[in-house]
Coordinates of C-alpha atoms in Angstrom, one line a residue:
M625 CA 197.0 213.2 13.8
N626 CA 199.1 216.4 13.7
N627 CA 196.4 218.3 15.6
S628 CA 196.3 215.6 18.2
V629 CA 200.1 215.7 18.7
S630 CA 200.0 219.5 18.8
N631 CA 197.3 219.6 21.4
T632 CA 199.1 217.0 23.5
A633 CA 202.4 218.9 23.3
R634 CA 200.6 222.2 24.2
L635 CA 198.9 220.6 27.3
L636 CA 202.2 219.0 28.4
W637 CA 204.0 222.4 28.1
A638 CA 201.2 224.1 30.1
G639 CA 201.4 221.5 32.8
L640 CA 205.2 221.8 32.9
R641 CA 204.9 225.6 33.3
A642 CA 202.3 225.2 36.0
L643 CA 204.6 222.8 37.8
L644 CA 207.6 225.1 37.6
V645 CA 205.6 228.1 38.7
L646 CA 204.1 226.3 41.7
T647 CA 207.4 224.8 42.6
V648 CA 209.0 228.2 42.8
V649 CA 206.1 229.8 44.6
T650 CA 205.3 227.0 47.2
G651 CA 208.8 225.4 47.3
V652 CA 211.0 228.5 47.4
I653 CA 209.2 231.9 47.8
Y654 CA 206.7 230.8 50.5
P655 CA 209.2 228.9 52.7
L656 CA 211.6 231.9 52.5
A657 CA 208.8 234.3 53.3
V658 CA 207.7 232.3 56.3
T659 CA 211.3 231.8 57.5
G660 CA 212.0 235.5 57.1
V661 CA 208.9 236.5 59.1
A662 CA 209.7 233.9 61.8
Q663 CA 213.3 235.1 62.2
A664 CA 212.3 238.8 62.2
L665 CA 209.3 238.6 64.6
F666 CA 209.7 235.3 66.5
N667 CA 213.5 234.7 66.4
D668 CA 213.7 233.0 69.8
Q669 CA 210.8 230.6 69.2
A670 CA 211.8 229.9 65.5
N671 CA 215.3 228.8 66.7
G672 CA 214.0 226.3 69.3
S673 CA 213.8 228.6 72.4
E674 CA 217.5 228.0 73.0
I675 CA 219.1 228.7 76.4
K676 CA 222.8 229.7 76.4
A677 CA 225.3 229.7 79.1
G678 CA 229.0 230.7 78.7
G679 CA 228.4 231.4 75.1
H680 CA 227.1 227.9 74.3
V681 CA 223.7 226.5 73.8
V682 CA 222.9 224.2 76.7
G683 CA 219.3 223.4 76.1
S684 CA 215.8 224.6 75.3
S685 CA 213.4 226.4 77.6
L686 CA 210.8 224.0 76.4
I687 CA 212.5 220.7 77.1
G688 CA 213.5 219.4 80.5
Q689 CA 216.9 217.9 81.4
S690 CA 218.1 215.3 83.9
Y691 CA 220.6 216.2 86.7
N692 CA 221.9 212.8 87.7
L693 CA 225.2 211.3 88.9
P694 CA 227.0 208.9 86.6
L695 CA 225.8 205.3 86.6
K696 CA 227.6 203.1 89.0
K697 CA 228.4 199.5 88.2
G698 CA 225.3 197.3 88.5
Q699 CA 222.9 200.3 88.5
E700 CA 220.0 200.4 86.1
T701 CA 219.0 204.0 86.8
P702 CA 221.2 206.8 87.9
E703 CA 220.9 208.6 91.2
P704 CA 220.0 212.3 91.3
D705 CA 222.8 214.8 91.7
L706 CA 221.4 216.5 94.8
K707 CA 223.5 219.7 94.4
W708 CA 221.1 220.7 91.6
F709 CA 217.5 221.5 91.6
Q710 CA 215.6 218.4 90.3
G711 CA 212.9 218.4 87.7
R712 CA 209.9 216.2 87.6
P713 CA 210.7 212.5 88.0
Q714 CA 211.8 210.6 84.9
N715 CA 213.4 207.4 86.2
G716 CA 210.5 205.2 87.1
L717 CA 209.8 206.7 90.5
G718 CA 206.4 208.3 90.5
T719 CA 206.3 208.7 86.8
N720 CA 203.2 208.5 84.6
S721 CA 205.3 208.9 81.4
V722 CA 206.8 206.4 79.0
N723 CA 209.7 208.9 78.6
T724 CA 212.4 208.0 81.2
Q725 CA 215.2 210.4 80.2
Y726 CA 213.6 213.4 78.5
S727 CA 214.2 211.7 75.2
L728 CA 213.0 213.9 72.3
I729 CA 212.1 211.0 70.1
L730 CA 209.8 209.5 72.8
S731 CA 206.9 211.5 74.2
G732 CA 203.7 210.3 75.9
A733 CA 202.1 208.9 79.0
T734 CA 201.5 205.3 80.2
N735 CA 197.8 206.3 80.9
R736 CA 197.8 204.3 84.1
S737 CA 194.7 205.0 86.2
G738 CA 194.9 206.5 89.7
D739 CA 194.2 203.2 91.4
N740 CA 196.9 201.3 89.4
K741 CA 199.2 199.5 91.8
D742 CA 202.4 200.3 89.8
L743 CA 201.5 204.0 89.8
I744 CA 200.7 204.0 93.5
D745 CA 204.0 202.3 94.3
W746 CA 205.9 204.7 92.1
V747 CA 204.3 207.8 93.7
T748 CA 204.8 206.4 97.3
A749 CA 208.5 205.7 96.6
A750 CA 209.0 209.1 94.9
K751 CA 207.4 210.9 97.9
A752 CA 209.6 209.0 100.4
A753 CA 212.7 209.9 98.3
V754 CA 211.7 213.6 98.2
V755 CA 211.1 213.7 101.9
K756 CA 214.4 212.0 102.6
D757 CA 216.6 213.9 100.2
N758 CA 215.3 217.3 101.2
S759 CA 215.1 216.9 105.0
V760 CA 218.5 218.4 105.8
G761 CA 220.1 220.6 108.4
G762 CA 217.2 220.6 110.8
Y763 CA 214.8 221.3 108.0
T764 CA 212.1 218.7 107.7
V765 CA 209.9 218.0 104.7
K766 CA 206.6 216.4 105.6
P767 CA 204.9 214.0 103.2
S768 CA 201.9 216.5 103.1
D769 CA 204.4 219.2 101.9
V770 CA 205.3 217.2 98.7
P771 CA 203.5 218.7 95.7
A772 CA 202.1 216.5 92.9
D773 CA 204.7 217.5 90.3
A774 CA 207.5 216.2 92.6
V775 CA 206.1 212.6 92.3
T776 CA 204.6 212.5 88.8
S777 CA 206.0 213.4 85.4
S778 CA 204.1 215.4 82.8
G779 CA 202.0 213.6 80.2
S780 CA 204.7 214.2 77.6
G781 CA 207.6 213.5 79.9
L782 CA 209.3 216.6 78.6
D783 CA 208.1 219.3 81.0
P784 CA 210.9 221.7 81.8
D785 CA 209.1 223.4 84.7
I786 CA 208.3 222.6 88.3
S787 CA 206.0 224.4 90.7
P788 CA 207.3 227.0 93.1
D789 CA 206.3 224.7 95.9
Y790 CA 208.6 221.9 94.6
A791 CA 211.4 224.4 94.1
D792 CA 210.9 225.8 97.6
I793 CA 211.3 222.4 99.4
Q794 CA 214.6 221.9 97.6
V795 CA 216.1 225.2 98.7
H796 CA 217.6 223.9 102.0
R797 CA 219.2 220.9 100.4
V798 CA 220.7 222.8 97.5
A799 CA 222.0 225.5 99.8
E800 CA 223.7 222.9 102.0
K801 CA 225.2 220.9 99.1
N802 CA 226.7 224.1 97.5
G803 CA 227.8 225.9 100.7
L804 CA 225.3 228.7 100.2
S805 CA 222.9 230.4 102.6
V806 CA 219.3 229.4 102.4
A807 CA 218.3 233.1 101.9
R808 CA 220.5 233.4 98.8
V809 CA 219.1 230.2 97.2
Q810 CA 215.5 231.2 98.1
K811 CA 216.1 234.6 96.5
L812 CA 217.3 232.8 93.4
V813 CA 214.2 230.7 93.2
D814 CA 211.9 233.7 93.7
G815 CA 213.7 235.5 91.0
H816 CA 213.1 232.6 88.5
T817 CA 209.5 232.1 89.3
D818 CA 207.2 233.0 86.5
G819 CA 203.6 233.8 87.1
R820 CA 200.5 232.7 85.1
T821 CA 200.6 233.6 81.4
L822 CA 198.7 236.8 80.8
G823 CA 197.9 236.7 84.5
F824 CA 195.3 233.9 84.3
I825 CA 196.5 231.1 82.1
G826 CA 198.3 228.1 83.6
E827 CA 200.0 228.0 87.0
P828 CA 203.2 229.8 88.4
R829 CA 206.3 227.8 87.4
V830 CA 210.0 227.6 87.6
N831 CA 212.2 226.6 84.7
V832 CA 214.7 224.1 86.2
L833 CA 217.4 224.6 83.5
E834 CA 217.4 228.4 83.9
L835 CA 217.4 228.1 87.7
N836 CA 220.3 225.7 87.7
I837 CA 222.3 227.9 85.3
A838 CA 221.8 230.8 87.7
L839 CA 222.8 228.5 90.6
K840 CA 226.0 227.6 88.9
E841 CA 226.8 231.2 88.4
L842 CA 226.1 232.0 92.0
V843 CA 228.3 229.2 93.2
A844 CA 231.1 230.4 91.0
K845 CA 230.9 233.9 92.5
S846 CA 230.9 232.6 96.1

C-alpha cells in the first residue's frame, strides 16, 4: 500500500512539473519570443499594417473603407461622397460580396454565377452609376471604359485597392469636386500606384485610403 501511494505521488509530482515547465515554455517564453521577433523584424505587419494621418491611426492598408455621405431620412443605403476616390462597390450595386460595409466580422462572397439575374442587374446599375458620376466637365466615361473592379467587390469584401484604370476615370470628378486641376490629381494617382509585387505577382493597384489621405493634404495646401 505504501509503495502504491508513493508511486502515485511521484507520478503526480512528475506530471505537475511537466505541466509547469510546458506552461512556461509554450505559454510564456515562446509567445514572447515570437512577439519580439515580429516587433523587431516585421513591426508594421505585426501591428496591423496601420495607416496614420495627423498623428492618429485612421485605418489599415489591408482593409478598405467606405466614403459615403450621411444617410438621409428614408434611405436604406448611403450615397457615395463624390469628392473622394471611391473603392470597390459595397452597397449592393455590382457587388458579389455578402459584406456590405467593409465589416471586419463579415467576410465572404455570395458565389452568384455570372448569369445570375441579381448579379447582372447589380453590375448594370453599378456601371451606369460610374459613367454618370464620373462624366463631368466635358469629360465622358464610356461604359466600355469601366473596369471590372468598379462594378464588383472582391470575394472577401475587404479589398482596400482599386485598379489604376478605375482611379484614372475618377480623376476628373475628384478634381472638379475639390477645386483642383486634373493634372495635379492625376499626378497624385500616379504617385500612389503600386506595381506588381516582385515585378510579376498580382496586378498594379492603388490603395484608396492612402490616396484619399494624400488628396486631403493636397486640398488643405491649395
